[in-house]
């Protein structure tokens, strides 16, 4: 595993398209609850929409391709999007939708991890690209020996990246010099990890899907230097984990495609006794449903075929 310094600039033009011009139409109903300023960006059926948060008026629309895992990030008030049309990363002005830059990767890549002024993109050729968000320039990439299908996750201090390989291995990367500080053999099957790991205190939680009806929670302890040391807990979940786990402070919340919800609280000790299940909801469905969750204050909001 090595870092390759290979600088590549972004472009400021749109991708080639047979479409000459387009106009976005929208119909708004209802009033406004509160006076708020700004723009919210949502992804619906292959397009990103910029909506005025105070009035609901549609400000702009950008077609970025049909994406089963749409990604919308923020940087300096702008919107950073993944386009599946040409496998590129875009930065758009949030108020107007105007393109500021486009960096084409050229092959499928996982949703970007935005960390400070950099974005990290893991692609299927085993490269972890490092993109400067200010101008879209790629400063280089880390080359791995296997495909990368999920985004990396950073620790609380922003000094380490944890990256799950397509199979078997989990990597600890230093953000100081992009060196590999450790490789942990988890032994997971190819394509069985669908979401990035979650960091809670001095622990790393990974979710391995097995078959079509269940998954395993792997809880790994991190040593004082932030490197994966050992597995301290393994727990079976009902359903597959296809939505990213939620973390707030000591709390970790995971939801499966069958609707099971587990909320855990972590301690600082490096053993299983410091990871406690504090609340749970039994599965609500016998079939797979993609669920999206948000942790706010003391509530968990779940969106699937309704809002709960």
PDB file of C-alpha atoms in Angstrom:
ATOM      1  CA  UNK A   1       0.000   0.000   0.000  1.00  0.00           C
ATOM      2  CA  UNK A   2       1.630   3.217  -1.110  1.00  0.00           C
ATOM      3  CA  UNK A   3       0.778   6.835  -1.882  1.00  0.00           C
ATOM      4  CA  UNK A   4       1.321   7.923  -5.485  1.00  0.00           C
ATOM      5  CA  UNK A   5       1.807  11.670  -5.957  1.00  0.00           C
ATOM      6  CA  UNK A   6      -0.075  12.126  -9.220  1.00  0.00           C
ATOM      7  CA  UNK A   7      -1.547  15.615  -9.488  1.00  0.00           C
ATOM      8  CA  UNK A   8      -4.480  15.981 -11.869  1.00  0.00           C
ATOM      9  CA  UNK A   9      -6.529  19.178 -12.288  1.00  0.00           C
ATOM     10  CA  UNK A  10     -10.302  19.460 -12.446  1.00  0.00           C
ATOM     11  CA  UNK A  11     -12.272  20.962 -15.342  1.00  0.00           C
ATOM     12  CA  UNK A  12     -14.859  23.732 -15.224  1.00  0.00           C
ATOM     13  CA  UNK A  13     -17.023  22.613 -18.125  1.00  0.00           C
ATOM     14  CA  UNK A  14     -20.045  20.349 -18.218  1.00  0.00           C
ATOM     15  CA  UNK A  15     -19.764  16.752 -19.351  1.00  0.00           C
ATOM     16  CA  UNK A  16     -20.515  16.016 -23.000  1.00  0.00           C
ATOM     17  CA  UNK A  17     -24.256  15.583 -23.569  1.00  0.00           C
ATOM     18  CA  UNK A  18     -26.647  15.473 -26.545  1.00  0.00           C
ATOM     19  CA  UNK A  19     -29.057  17.692 -24.579  1.00  0.00           C
ATOM     20  CA  UNK A  20     -28.980  21.241 -25.958  1.00  0.00           C
ATOM     21  CA  UNK A  21     -31.012  22.917 -23.204  1.00  0.00           C
ATOM     22  CA  UNK A  22     -33.348  22.048 -20.362  1.00  0.00           C
ATOM     23  CA  UNK A  23     -35.794  23.748 -18.036  1.00  0.00           C
ATOM     24  CA  UNK A  24     -36.895  22.527 -14.623  1.00  0.00           C
ATOM     25  CA  UNK A  25     -40.525  22.977 -13.590  1.00  0.00           C
ATOM     26  CA  UNK A  26     -41.963  22.545 -10.107  1.00  0.00           C
ATOM     27  CA  UNK A  27     -45.253  23.038  -8.303  1.00  0.00           C
ATOM     28  CA  UNK A  28     -45.180  24.028  -4.636  1.00  0.00           C
ATOM     29  CA  UNK A  29     -48.032  23.605  -2.161  1.00  0.00           C
ATOM     30  CA  UNK A  30     -48.425  24.668   1.471  1.00  0.00           C
ATOM     31  CA  UNK A  31     -47.062  27.479   3.602  1.00  0.00           C
ATOM     32  CA  UNK A  32     -43.845  28.172   5.475  1.00  0.00           C
ATOM     33  CA  UNK A  33     -43.434  27.166   9.119  1.00  0.00           C
ATOM     34  CA  UNK A  34     -40.488  29.409   9.975  1.00  0.00           C
ATOM     35  CA  UNK A  35     -38.284  32.034   8.403  1.00  0.00           C
ATOM     36  CA  UNK A  36     -35.032  30.289   7.457  1.00  0.00           C
ATOM     37  CA  UNK A  37     -32.434  31.211   4.870  1.00  0.00           C
ATOM     38  CA  UNK A  38     -30.368  29.119   2.516  1.00  0.00           C
ATOM     39  CA  UNK A  39     -30.737  26.183   0.145  1.00  0.00           C
ATOM     40  CA  UNK A  40     -31.305  22.518   0.771  1.00  0.00           C
ATOM     41  CA  UNK A  41     -30.199  19.978  -1.821  1.00  0.00           C
ATOM     42  CA  UNK A  42     -32.087  16.701  -2.397  1.00  0.00           C
ATOM     43  CA  UNK A  43     -31.549  13.832  -4.832  1.00  0.00           C
ATOM     44  CA  UNK A  44     -34.619  12.391  -6.583  1.00  0.00           C
ATOM     45  CA  UNK A  45     -34.715  10.000  -9.564  1.00  0.00           C
ATOM     46  CA  UNK A  46     -31.287  10.833 -10.940  1.00  0.00           C
ATOM     47  CA  UNK A  47     -31.296  14.589 -10.393  1.00  0.00           C
ATOM     48  CA  UNK A  48     -30.165  16.946  -7.638  1.00  0.00           C
ATOM     49  CA  UNK A  49     -32.532  19.777  -6.769  1.00  0.00           C
ATOM     50  CA  UNK A  50     -31.713  23.003  -4.950  1.00  0.00           C
ATOM     51  CA  UNK A  51     -34.729  24.201  -2.942  1.00  0.00           C
ATOM     52  CA  UNK A  52     -35.058  27.535  -1.151  1.00  0.00           C
ATOM     53  CA  UNK A  53     -35.505  26.642   2.522  1.00  0.00           C
ATOM     54  CA  UNK A  54     -37.658  29.714   3.261  1.00  0.00           C
ATOM     55  CA  UNK A  55     -40.155  29.404   0.391  1.00  0.00           C
ATOM     56  CA  UNK A  56     -39.720  25.925  -1.097  1.00  0.00           C
ATOM     57  CA  UNK A  57     -39.080  27.477  -4.517  1.00  0.00           C
ATOM     58  CA  UNK A  58     -36.972  25.380  -6.885  1.00  0.00           C
ATOM     59  CA  UNK A  59     -33.729  27.255  -7.539  1.00  0.00           C
ATOM     60  CA  UNK A  60     -31.916  24.759  -9.744  1.00  0.00           C
ATOM     61  CA  UNK A  61     -31.787  21.201 -11.045  1.00  0.00           C
ATOM     62  CA  UNK A  62     -28.699  19.173 -12.030  1.00  0.00           C
ATOM     63  CA  UNK A  63     -29.009  15.707 -13.565  1.00  0.00           C
ATOM     64  CA  UNK A  64     -26.260  13.484 -12.101  1.00  0.00           C
ATOM     65  CA  UNK A  65     -27.469  10.015 -13.094  1.00  0.00           C
ATOM     66  CA  UNK A  66     -29.442   7.296 -11.348  1.00  0.00           C
ATOM     67  CA  UNK A  67     -27.581   6.411  -8.181  1.00  0.00           C
ATOM     68  CA  UNK A  68     -28.663   3.683  -5.746  1.00  0.00           C
ATOM     69  CA  UNK A  69     -26.585   5.418  -3.063  1.00  0.00           C
ATOM     70  CA  UNK A  70     -26.843   9.172  -3.745  1.00  0.00           C
ATOM     71  CA  UNK A  71     -24.290  11.314  -1.951  1.00  0.00           C
ATOM     72  CA  UNK A  72     -24.649  15.007  -1.074  1.00  0.00           C
ATOM     73  CA  UNK A  73     -21.948  16.766   0.956  1.00  0.00           C
ATOM     74  CA  UNK A  74     -21.299  20.403   1.890  1.00  0.00           C
ATOM     75  CA  UNK A  75     -18.121  22.439   1.583  1.00  0.00           C
ATOM     76  CA  UNK A  76     -17.918  26.181   2.298  1.00  0.00           C
ATOM     77  CA  UNK A  77     -21.656  26.452   1.678  1.00  0.00           C
ATOM     78  CA  UNK A  78     -21.448  24.719  -1.714  1.00  0.00           C
ATOM     79  CA  UNK A  79     -22.722  21.275  -2.683  1.00  0.00           C
ATOM     80  CA  UNK A  80     -20.384  18.365  -3.496  1.00  0.00           C
ATOM     81  CA  UNK A  81     -22.046  15.616  -5.538  1.00  0.00           C
ATOM     82  CA  UNK A  82     -21.182  12.320  -7.159  1.00  0.00           C
ATOM     83  CA  UNK A  83     -22.229  11.951 -10.804  1.00  0.00           C
ATOM     84  CA  UNK A  84     -22.688   8.458 -12.212  1.00  0.00           C
ATOM     85  CA  UNK A  85     -22.976   9.790 -15.775  1.00  0.00           C
ATOM     86  CA  UNK A  86     -19.199   9.966 -16.224  1.00  0.00           C
ATOM     87  CA  UNK A  87     -18.108   8.897 -12.697  1.00  0.00           C
ATOM     88  CA  UNK A  88     -17.031  12.346 -11.589  1.00  0.00           C
ATOM     89  CA  UNK A  89     -17.131  14.532  -8.490  1.00  0.00           C
ATOM     90  CA  UNK A  90     -18.845  17.934  -8.815  1.00  0.00           C
ATOM     91  CA  UNK A  91     -18.829  21.108  -6.784  1.00  0.00           C
ATOM     92  CA  UNK A  92     -21.898  23.298  -7.364  1.00  0.00           C
ATOM     93  CA  UNK A  93     -22.848  26.729  -6.093  1.00  0.00           C
ATOM     94  CA  UNK A  94     -25.646  25.954  -3.643  1.00  0.00           C
ATOM     95  CA  UNK A  95     -27.658  29.088  -4.503  1.00  0.00           C
ATOM     96  CA  UNK A  96     -27.559  28.814  -8.306  1.00  0.00           C
ATOM     97  CA  UNK A  97     -26.459  25.276  -9.121  1.00  0.00           C
ATOM     98  CA  UNK A  98     -23.628  26.653 -11.259  1.00  0.00           C
ATOM     99  CA  UNK A  99     -20.734  24.237 -11.735  1.00  0.00           C
ATOM    100  CA  UNK A 100     -17.513  25.362 -10.035  1.00  0.00           C
ATOM    101  CA  UNK A 101     -15.458  22.314 -10.998  1.00  0.00           C
ATOM    102  CA  UNK A 102     -15.723  18.712 -12.141  1.00  0.00           C
ATOM    103  CA  UNK A 103     -13.130  16.006 -11.451  1.00  0.00           C
ATOM    104  CA  UNK A 104     -13.604  12.878 -13.531  1.00  0.00           C
ATOM    105  CA  UNK A 105     -12.467   9.632 -11.897  1.00  0.00           C
ATOM    106  CA  UNK A 106     -13.498   7.475 -14.847  1.00  0.00           C
ATOM    107  CA  UNK A 107     -14.721   4.414 -12.928  1.00  0.00           C
ATOM    108  CA  UNK A 108     -17.312   3.792 -10.208  1.00  0.00           C
ATOM    109  CA  UNK A 109     -16.359   5.133  -6.779  1.00  0.00           C
ATOM    110  CA  UNK A 110     -17.934   5.104  -3.338  1.00  0.00           C
ATOM    111  CA  UNK A 111     -19.578   8.209  -1.828  1.00  0.00           C
ATOM    112  CA  UNK A 112     -16.847  10.713  -0.921  1.00  0.00           C
ATOM    113  CA  UNK A 113     -15.653  11.324   2.607  1.00  0.00           C
ATOM    114  CA  UNK A 114     -15.308  15.105   3.070  1.00  0.00           C
ATOM    115  CA  UNK A 115     -12.715  15.935   5.703  1.00  0.00           C
ATOM    116  CA  UNK A 116     -11.642  19.553   6.035  1.00  0.00           C
ATOM    117  CA  UNK A 117     -10.553  20.805   2.616  1.00  0.00           C
ATOM    118  CA  UNK A 118     -10.099  17.319   1.176  1.00  0.00           C
ATOM    119  CA  UNK A 119     -12.352  14.589  -0.175  1.00  0.00           C
ATOM    120  CA  UNK A 120     -11.358  10.925  -0.213  1.00  0.00           C
ATOM    121  CA  UNK A 121     -12.787   8.741  -2.997  1.00  0.00           C
ATOM    122  CA  UNK A 122     -12.441   4.945  -2.953  1.00  0.00           C
ATOM    123  CA  UNK A 123     -12.841   3.283  -6.357  1.00  0.00           C
ATOM    124  CA  UNK A 124     -13.190  -0.245  -7.705  1.00  0.00           C
ATOM    125  CA  UNK A 125      -9.607  -0.362  -9.011  1.00  0.00           C
ATOM    126  CA  UNK A 126      -8.272  -0.171  -5.451  1.00  0.00           C
ATOM    127  CA  UNK A 127      -7.386   3.514  -5.467  1.00  0.00           C
ATOM    128  CA  UNK A 128      -8.193   5.998  -2.705  1.00  0.00           C
ATOM    129  CA  UNK A 129      -8.087   9.399  -4.437  1.00  0.00           C
ATOM    130  CA  UNK A 130      -7.267  12.569  -2.480  1.00  0.00           C
ATOM    131  CA  UNK A 131      -9.106  15.601  -3.926  1.00  0.00           C
ATOM    132  CA  UNK A 132      -8.605  19.252  -2.911  1.00  0.00           C
ATOM    133  CA  UNK A 133     -12.089  20.698  -2.568  1.00  0.00           C
ATOM    134  CA  UNK A 134     -10.971  24.279  -3.114  1.00  0.00           C
ATOM    135  CA  UNK A 135     -10.178  23.722  -6.806  1.00  0.00           C
ATOM    136  CA  UNK A 136     -10.949  20.051  -7.481  1.00  0.00           C
ATOM    137  CA  UNK A 137      -7.329  19.042  -8.059  1.00  0.00           C
ATOM    138  CA  UNK A 138      -6.304  15.493  -7.220  1.00  0.00           C
ATOM    139  CA  UNK A 139      -3.041  15.527  -5.271  1.00  0.00           C
ATOM    140  CA  UNK A 140      -2.574  11.771  -5.602  1.00  0.00           C
ATOM    141  CA  UNK A 141      -3.942   8.418  -4.537  1.00  0.00           C
ATOM    142  CA  UNK A 142      -3.222   5.415  -2.352  1.00  0.00           C
ATOM    143  CA  UNK A 143      -2.985   2.157  -4.270  1.00  0.00           C
ATOM    144  CA  UNK A 144      -4.402  -0.979  -2.661  1.00  0.00           C
ATOM    145  CA  UNK A 145      -4.191  -4.580  -3.850  1.00  0.00           C
ATOM    146  CA  UNK A 146      -7.964  -5.089  -3.936  1.00  0.00           C
ATOM    147  CA  UNK A 147     -11.146  -3.253  -4.878  1.00  0.00           C
ATOM    148  CA  UNK A 148     -12.584  -0.611  -2.561  1.00  0.00           C
ATOM    149  CA  UNK A 149     -16.389  -0.430  -2.504  1.00  0.00           C
ATOM    150  CA  UNK A 150     -17.213   1.621   0.593  1.00  0.00           C
ATOM    151  CA  UNK A 151     -16.121   5.051   1.743  1.00  0.00           C
ATOM    152  CA  UNK A 152     -13.447   5.385   4.435  1.00  0.00           C
ATOM    153  CA  UNK A 153     -14.223   6.684   7.908  1.00  0.00           C
ATOM    154  CA  UNK A 154     -12.062   9.064   9.948  1.00  0.00           C
ATOM    155  CA  UNK A 155     -11.461   8.998  13.681  1.00  0.00           C
ATOM    156  CA  UNK A 156     -12.628  11.820  15.952  1.00  0.00           C
ATOM    157  CA  UNK A 157      -9.338  13.726  15.712  1.00  0.00           C
ATOM    158  CA  UNK A 158      -8.981  13.407  11.952  1.00  0.00           C
ATOM    159  CA  UNK A 159      -5.633  11.630  12.213  1.00  0.00           C
ATOM    160  CA  UNK A 160      -6.608   8.154  10.987  1.00  0.00           C
ATOM    161  CA  UNK A 161      -8.696   6.699   8.180  1.00  0.00           C
ATOM    162  CA  UNK A 162     -10.318   3.267   8.449  1.00  0.00           C
ATOM    163  CA  UNK A 163     -11.007   1.589   5.130  1.00  0.00           C
ATOM    164  CA  UNK A 164     -12.675  -1.765   4.512  1.00  0.00           C
ATOM    165  CA  UNK A 165     -11.357  -3.753   1.563  1.00  0.00           C
ATOM    166  CA  UNK A 166     -13.725  -5.598  -0.736  1.00  0.00           C
ATOM    167  CA  UNK A 167     -12.861  -8.753   1.196  1.00  0.00           C
ATOM    168  CA  UNK A 168     -10.858  -9.998   4.181  1.00  0.00           C
ATOM    169  CA  UNK A 169      -8.948  -6.904   5.341  1.00  0.00           C
ATOM    170  CA  UNK A 170      -9.517  -3.607   7.157  1.00  0.00           C
ATOM    171  CA  UNK A 171      -6.852  -0.894   6.810  1.00  0.00           C
ATOM    172  CA  UNK A 172      -5.684   1.882   9.138  1.00  0.00           C
ATOM    173  CA  UNK A 173      -4.236   4.856   7.221  1.00  0.00           C
ATOM    174  CA  UNK A 174      -2.363   7.824   8.695  1.00  0.00           C
ATOM    175  CA  UNK A 175      -3.537  11.201   7.413  1.00  0.00           C
ATOM    176  CA  UNK A 176      -0.188  12.737   8.299  1.00  0.00           C
ATOM    177  CA  UNK A 177       1.847  10.959   5.620  1.00  0.00           C
ATOM    178  CA  UNK A 178      -0.719   8.580   4.007  1.00  0.00           C
ATOM    179  CA  UNK A 179       1.166   5.555   5.282  1.00  0.00           C
ATOM    180  CA  UNK A 180      -0.572   2.300   6.189  1.00  0.00           C
ATOM    181  CA  UNK A 181      -0.289   1.837   9.962  1.00  0.00           C
ATOM    182  CA  UNK A 182      -2.031  -1.525  10.151  1.00  0.00           C
ATOM    183  CA  UNK A 183      -3.945  -4.229   8.296  1.00  0.00           C
ATOM    184  CA  UNK A 184      -6.484  -6.235  10.306  1.00  0.00           C
ATOM    185  CA  UNK A 185      -7.720  -9.563   8.944  1.00  0.00           C
ATOM    186  CA  UNK A 186     -11.487  -9.667   9.448  1.00  0.00           C
ATOM    187  CA  UNK A 187     -12.124 -12.436   6.925  1.00  0.00           C
ATOM    188  CA  UNK A 188     -15.314 -10.995   5.406  1.00  0.00           C
ATOM    189  CA  UNK A 189     -16.530 -12.296   2.052  1.00  0.00           C
ATOM    190  CA  UNK A 190     -16.265 -10.197  -1.156  1.00  0.00           C
ATOM    191  CA  UNK A 191     -18.923  -7.484  -1.292  1.00  0.00           C
ATOM    192  CA  UNK A 192     -20.360  -8.348   2.131  1.00  0.00           C
ATOM    193  CA  UNK A 193     -19.657  -4.922   3.701  1.00  0.00           C
ATOM    194  CA  UNK A 194     -22.003  -2.331   2.194  1.00  0.00           C
ATOM    195  CA  UNK A 195     -21.487   0.704   4.464  1.00  0.00           C
ATOM    196  CA  UNK A 196     -18.455   2.464   5.970  1.00  0.00           C
ATOM    197  CA  UNK A 197     -17.352   1.489   9.484  1.00  0.00           C
ATOM    198  CA  UNK A 198     -18.410   3.640  12.436  1.00  0.00           C
ATOM    199  CA  UNK A 199     -16.027   5.086  15.033  1.00  0.00           C
ATOM    200  CA  UNK A 200     -17.368   5.398  18.580  1.00  0.00           C
ATOM    201  CA  UNK A 201     -14.817   6.434  21.219  1.00  0.00           C
ATOM    202  CA  UNK A 202     -11.883   3.985  20.970  1.00  0.00           C
ATOM    203  CA  UNK A 203     -13.808   1.366  19.008  1.00  0.00           C
ATOM    204  CA  UNK A 204     -14.614   0.607  15.392  1.00  0.00           C
ATOM    205  CA  UNK A 205     -17.926  -1.019  14.415  1.00  0.00           C
ATOM    206  CA  UNK A 206     -18.214  -2.902  11.114  1.00  0.00           C
ATOM    207  CA  UNK A 207     -21.255  -4.616   9.662  1.00  0.00           C
ATOM    208  CA  UNK A 208     -20.873  -7.756   7.558  1.00  0.00           C
ATOM    209  CA  UNK A 209     -23.919  -8.905   5.586  1.00  0.00           C
ATOM    210  CA  UNK A 210     -24.321 -12.675   5.432  1.00  0.00           C
ATOM    211  CA  UNK A 211     -26.777 -14.194   2.963  1.00  0.00           C
ATOM    212  CA  UNK A 212     -30.008 -12.228   2.522  1.00  0.00           C
ATOM    213  CA  UNK A 213     -31.528 -12.278   6.003  1.00  0.00           C
ATOM    214  CA  UNK A 214     -28.871 -11.478   8.617  1.00  0.00           C
ATOM    215  CA  UNK A 215     -25.662  -9.609   9.312  1.00  0.00           C
ATOM    216  CA  UNK A 216     -22.879  -9.500  11.886  1.00  0.00           C
ATOM    217  CA  UNK A 217     -21.767  -6.555  13.984  1.00  0.00           C
ATOM    218  CA  UNK A 218     -18.001  -6.715  14.491  1.00  0.00           C
ATOM    219  CA  UNK A 219     -16.693  -4.460  17.269  1.00  0.00           C
ATOM    220  CA  UNK A 220     -12.951  -3.814  17.053  1.00  0.00           C
ATOM    221  CA  UNK A 221     -10.808  -2.176  19.727  1.00  0.00           C
ATOM    222  CA  UNK A 222      -8.350   0.571  18.751  1.00  0.00           C
ATOM    223  CA  UNK A 223      -5.013   0.934  20.516  1.00  0.00           C
ATOM    224  CA  UNK A 224      -3.538   4.212  21.803  1.00  0.00           C
ATOM    225  CA  UNK A 225      -2.181   5.076  18.346  1.00  0.00           C
ATOM    226  CA  UNK A 226      -5.573   4.501  16.704  1.00  0.00           C
ATOM    227  CA  UNK A 227      -4.667   1.200  15.030  1.00  0.00           C
ATOM    228  CA  UNK A 228      -7.065  -1.751  15.081  1.00  0.00           C
ATOM    229  CA  UNK A 229      -5.889  -4.113  17.816  1.00  0.00           C
ATOM    230  CA  UNK A 230      -8.445  -6.888  18.219  1.00  0.00           C
ATOM    231  CA  UNK A 231     -12.088  -7.928  17.866  1.00  0.00           C
ATOM    232  CA  UNK A 232     -13.885  -7.736  21.212  1.00  0.00           C
ATOM    233  CA  UNK A 233     -17.498  -8.430  20.230  1.00  0.00           C
ATOM    234  CA  UNK A 234     -19.496 -10.171  17.514  1.00  0.00           C
ATOM    235  CA  UNK A 235     -23.288  -9.902  17.435  1.00  0.00           C
ATOM    236  CA  UNK A 236     -25.858 -11.118  14.909  1.00  0.00           C
ATOM    237  CA  UNK A 237     -28.513  -8.720  13.588  1.00  0.00           C
ATOM    238  CA  UNK A 238     -31.827  -9.498  11.890  1.00  0.00           C
ATOM    239  CA  UNK A 239     -31.551  -8.190   8.325  1.00  0.00           C
ATOM    240  CA  UNK A 240     -28.809  -6.589   6.258  1.00  0.00           C
ATOM    241  CA  UNK A 241     -27.088  -3.315   7.111  1.00  0.00           C
ATOM    242  CA  UNK A 242     -27.400  -1.135   4.008  1.00  0.00           C
ATOM    243  CA  UNK A 243     -27.655   2.263   5.732  1.00  0.00           C
ATOM    244  CA  UNK A 244     -24.711   3.945   7.434  1.00  0.00           C
ATOM    245  CA  UNK A 245     -24.692   3.630  11.234  1.00  0.00           C
ATOM    246  CA  UNK A 246     -25.336   6.782  13.271  1.00  0.00           C
ATOM    247  CA  UNK A 247     -22.943   8.026  15.949  1.00  0.00           C
ATOM    248  CA  UNK A 248     -23.387  10.788  18.507  1.00  0.00           C
ATOM    249  CA  UNK A 249     -20.962  10.940  21.401  1.00  0.00           C
ATOM    250  CA  UNK A 250     -21.009   7.550  23.112  1.00  0.00           C
ATOM    251  CA  UNK A 251     -24.112   6.404  21.237  1.00  0.00           C
ATOM    252  CA  UNK A 252     -24.177   4.188  18.148  1.00  0.00           C
ATOM    253  CA  UNK A 253     -27.417   3.382  16.322  1.00  0.00           C
ATOM    254  CA  UNK A 254     -27.732   0.761  13.579  1.00  0.00           C
ATOM    255  CA  UNK A 255     -30.816  -0.066  11.499  1.00  0.00           C
ATOM    256  CA  UNK A 256     -31.254  -3.065   9.199  1.00  0.00           C
ATOM    257  CA  UNK A 257     -33.269  -3.503   6.015  1.00  0.00           C
ATOM    258  CA  UNK A 258     -35.800  -5.574   8.020  1.00  0.00           C
ATOM    259  CA  UNK A 259     -36.395  -2.644  10.388  1.00  0.00           C
ATOM    260  CA  UNK A 260     -34.483  -3.813  13.445  1.00  0.00           C
ATOM    261  CA  UNK A 261     -32.995  -0.858  15.358  1.00  0.00           C
ATOM    262  CA  UNK A 262     -30.279  -1.263  17.994  1.00  0.00           C
ATOM    263  CA  UNK A 263     -28.934   1.618  20.056  1.00  0.00           C
ATOM    264  CA  UNK A 264     -25.673   1.025  21.930  1.00  0.00           C
ATOM    265  CA  UNK A 265     -23.650   3.042  24.430  1.00  0.00           C
ATOM    266  CA  UNK A 266     -19.878   2.651  24.506  1.00  0.00           C
ATOM    267  CA  UNK A 267     -17.366   3.042  27.303  1.00  0.00           C
ATOM    268  CA  UNK A 268     -13.625   3.538  27.101  1.00  0.00           C
ATOM    269  CA  UNK A 269     -12.595   0.069  28.288  1.00  0.00           C
ATOM    270  CA  UNK A 270     -11.228  -2.213  25.584  1.00  0.00           C
ATOM    271  CA  UNK A 271     -13.599  -5.108  26.196  1.00  0.00           C
ATOM    272  CA  UNK A 272     -17.150  -6.206  25.372  1.00  0.00           C
ATOM    273  CA  UNK A 273     -18.511  -5.112  28.763  1.00  0.00           C
ATOM    274  CA  UNK A 274     -18.029  -1.465  27.756  1.00  0.00           C
ATOM    275  CA  UNK A 275     -20.476  -1.770  24.841  1.00  0.00           C
ATOM    276  CA  UNK A 276     -24.072  -1.960  26.059  1.00  0.00           C
ATOM    277  CA  UNK A 277     -27.368  -2.349  24.200  1.00  0.00           C
ATOM    278  CA  UNK A 278     -29.593   0.377  25.677  1.00  0.00           C
ATOM    279  CA  UNK A 279     -32.611   0.237  23.346  1.00  0.00           C
ATOM    280  CA  UNK A 280     -33.898  -1.987  20.583  1.00  0.00           C
ATOM    281  CA  UNK A 281     -36.799  -2.356  18.167  1.00  0.00           C
ATOM    282  CA  UNK A 282     -37.631  -5.756  16.724  1.00  0.00           C
ATOM    283  CA  UNK A 283     -37.757  -6.185  12.918  1.00  0.00           C
ATOM    284  CA  UNK A 284     -40.935  -4.701  11.392  1.00  0.00           C
ATOM    285  CA  UNK A 285     -40.751  -6.341   7.961  1.00  0.00           C
ATOM    286  CA  UNK A 286     -40.023  -9.765   6.515  1.00  0.00           C
ATOM    287  CA  UNK A 287     -38.782  -8.266   3.241  1.00  0.00           C
ATOM    288  CA  UNK A 288     -35.853  -6.011   2.419  1.00  0.00           C
ATOM    289  CA  UNK A 289     -36.622  -2.286   2.456  1.00  0.00           C
ATOM    290  CA  UNK A 290     -34.003   0.448   2.100  1.00  0.00           C
ATOM    291  CA  UNK A 291     -34.214   2.610   5.209  1.00  0.00           C
ATOM    292  CA  UNK A 292     -32.742   6.050   5.862  1.00  0.00           C
ATOM    293  CA  UNK A 293     -32.206   7.199   9.430  1.00  0.00           C
ATOM    294  CA  UNK A 294     -31.370  10.423  11.240  1.00  0.00           C
ATOM    295  CA  UNK A 295     -30.351  10.814  14.875  1.00  0.00           C
ATOM    296  CA  UNK A 296     -31.584  14.072  16.352  1.00  0.00           C
ATOM    297  CA  UNK A 297     -31.499  14.898  20.061  1.00  0.00           C
ATOM    298  CA  UNK A 298     -33.138  11.872  21.734  1.00  0.00           C
ATOM    299  CA  UNK A 299     -35.094  10.726  18.680  1.00  0.00           C
ATOM    300  CA  UNK A 300     -34.356   8.431  15.741  1.00  0.00           C
ATOM    301  CA  UNK A 301     -36.165   9.378  12.531  1.00  0.00           C
ATOM    302  CA  UNK A 302     -36.625   6.526  10.053  1.00  0.00           C
ATOM    303  CA  UNK A 303     -37.743   6.966   6.441  1.00  0.00           C
ATOM    304  CA  UNK A 304     -38.728   3.917   4.372  1.00  0.00           C
ATOM    305  CA  UNK A 305     -42.291   3.713   3.008  1.00  0.00           C
ATOM    306  CA  UNK A 306     -43.336   6.199   5.693  1.00  0.00           C
ATOM    307  CA  UNK A 307     -41.717   8.563   8.204  1.00  0.00           C
ATOM    308  CA  UNK A 308     -41.415   7.201  11.752  1.00  0.00           C
TER     309      UNK A 308
END
